[in-house]
């Protein structure tokens, strides 16, 4: 997922540099406030950990490699801002010392893997985990799903950044100056290995470490969740909220749908996926599923979506996501009204923190 | 008797709220005294030293240093922190943890710079310590490239350079070759005669008579079972056997 | 807590007996190629050794070694932008040759330098760019027909080859520049340079520590992997097992490393650290720095002007 120098126009890098500067600044501020100097080594450890995880390139059938990032785990343990710092640093060391990822492309890589990934992962995790106890299995699978979503979001962003280059930057005769691949090629090429392998690795690493910590080192879990109940017994009084589950399903759908919209278009066969010889591109496995989305969106919302230029797909993807958001919002609002008890339950939630004070080293009774 | 430099009463501490490491430990160290902590693996020596260095704070019990109680909140105070850190130095058992700077020179300079000494004075002090510990050829290397014994020397240098009144050593002779061990014992001697207060954890009973005035023996239940002058204690074979410090076949008992 | 006393229990009988190996056929079995975990690990150790040896190179009396690291860092960024803006293949190739000259002037072995740079290029650029040279991705004038499709010859196109050439030389030149910087600058000086160009102190501190942990983590992974290999029959193992191993080790690795990070922090606290690390380093600009800056800026401007004339 590391973009080297030379693949992106300096203009793209400049845009990302300008947008990353306030993000880094904000993360430094946030971390200083939340994480404190005591966790500086832990952050450094997170960076090193992420570095090592990124080195475990998983081989994928088409000859390249995909890898996990570890950003989801750091986001869950120390918060997404801290994860931003840790992964940025891992990426910087890789760019400077190992030529893995470019120096000019560093802000772009950092945006994908150090901002998008942790925030998506953390958001999904928080939604799914609700107020489950810190040691409950639900935390683990929520984290796994979050990690999966986060990594794929990052991969998708990378693919888009690649894919817009040939349309934006080319010579007069059409020779691409930077990455030569269009969205329709870059997205399936990136997403396949990440959906099938790297996402699962990220999920497995996150779940594995979390399970370990639940057994071996609960205080670490509490750094970023000081007020959450520790054992299932402490939260027993509350059922899983169907609102949350519904919202999350929709959220995941929204994440996947642009993929479905984009993948079979463009050079792969214009608007008619039927006459595609996908096997030639080693893509035969996925499109059956994607086809359904294509059909659904194609027929239901934006018939034919334009003349097939990648931009139209992006636009339709954005409209599709907006539509989902509206539907989801309406659904949530409706369910809230129907159930009515949510607000009260949330209060109990907040109260559960009272009987488990935040732990600091040295408190509590001797064993 | 003068007021003790370090005094703790009834310390209790458990890691992760589950694993007990200290269970009612009291100790008082007079200025200029050298005290050795003895006990089997896992009895809590390192934990006690960390309490004495204000790195972890007991679940219950009190710890006073230089007549003032040491508390987590108080150490947040700049003035108190500088005073305490400058007067107490700690050589960790695991030197991997102790050397964290990019080069040996930076490593040794770290403490002085943190405590606000200016660069020139610091650089001079670093040079003195480096020549004293004979690690001149290591100064520009990265600490993680060093061998275990070299790391230990660097760790000791990085503490001595701050010239603390109280020195805490956690198993200083472990990982050192015999020649370096003797050199270290020699060094500890010098420090003692210079009037430093020293607390050290050790497993090496043979060198103990030369090293420590007094010994504190831990039981495996994390309590202090004996506190006596070194000679007296080493003669008490029953006690040493009971706390698993020696084995029936140990050399020491044959003498 | 109960503590087991080592000497109270007699050792189990099997431990005291001599045994051949658990699997008597062990040494006859065929050698297996290592799994990707093994490859990654040996790769990691290689990278580690390389990073270690770079401090030796940085200590040699070459051209770039003599420059102030801040100047080097800033001029590197400027040159990277220049290279990214170039559109003409001959000029890019020229810039690449200049990096080779700089390497030689900095007492680097040119073959080592080329190897170090091109090691990374085939992995990403080669594989990624190759399909783009074909007419299916980059349509245009087919120079080497490979097959026909719907009556049209398909194969390498002029545009495709040109664009691939552009990318590969640009990537090679960019990586060369970065490698030049890191090979000729000791790690500490580079960190200090980062600090002086405005990277926040906390970041620099974390970068420094992360770099250190990296070695430790890699060593730990290496140890864990070797321990596992020693315990399994036939060594290697397949990719699936390797993947499971990675997932399972991650937890243990994190646990070990976390304990270490706590200790490191304690060690820092013990020596007066309160969140703001100071450094011994001071920088001084010299004449060679000024000369270099002027040369680099002139070179960059010349390249860009020439590019306006040549490119298109
Ligand atoms: N980080 C930790 N987490 C959990 N338990 C710990 C931790 N550190 C120490 N302990 C436990 O606390 C107890 C005391 O440990 P301590 O390190 O103080 O022993 P020690 O006397 O220094 O042993 P040794 O001679 O092996 O160095 C041990 O039982 C150990 O298992
Ligand atoms: Mg110990």
Coordinates of C-alpha atoms and ligand atoms in Angstrom, one line a residue, chain B residues 15 19-21 40-47 93 171 203 222, chain C residues 1 259, ligand 1:
Chain B
X15 CA 1.6 -5.9 39.7
X19 CA 0.7 -10.5 41.3
X20 CA 2.0 -9.6 44.8
X21 CA 5.6 -8.4 44.8
X40 CA 15.4 -15.9 45.5
X41 CA 14.2 -14.9 42.0
X42 CA 10.9 -13.2 42.0
X43 CA 10.9 -12.2 45.7
X44 CA 10.6 -8.5 45.0
X45 CA 14.0 -7.0 45.1
X46 CA 13.7 -5.1 41.8
X47 CA 10.3 -3.9 42.8
X93 CA 18.7 -5.0 36.1
X171 CA 22.2 -7.0 40.2
X203 CA 22.7 -13.0 44.3
X222 CA 7.7 -11.1 49.5
Chain C
X1 CA 1.3 -16.3 44.9
X259 CA 6.7 -4.5 29.3
Ligands
LIG1 N1 5.6 -6.3 35.0 C1 5.2 -7.3 35.8 N2 4.0 -7.8 35.7 C2 3.5 -8.7 36.5 N3 4.2 -9.2 37.5 C3 5.5 -8.8 37.7 C4 6.0 -7.8 36.9 N4 7.3 -7.6 37.3 C5 7.5 -8.4 38.3 N5 6.4 -9.1 38.6 C6 6.3 -10.1 39.7 O1 6.5 -9.5 40.9 C7 7.4 -10.3 41.7 C8 8.6 -9.6 42.1 O2 9.4 -9.3 41.0 P1 10.8 -8.6 41.1 O3 11.2 -8.3 39.7 O4 10.8 -7.6 42.1 O5 11.7 -9.8 41.6 P2 13.3 -9.9 41.9 O6 13.4 -10.2 43.3 O7 13.9 -8.7 41.3 O8 13.7 -11.2 41.1 P3 15.1 -11.5 40.3 O9 16.1 -12.0 41.2 O10 14.7 -12.6 39.3 O11 15.4 -10.2 39.6 C9 7.6 -11.6 40.9 O12 6.8 -12.6 41.4 C10 7.3 -11.2 39.5 O13 6.7 -12.3 38.9

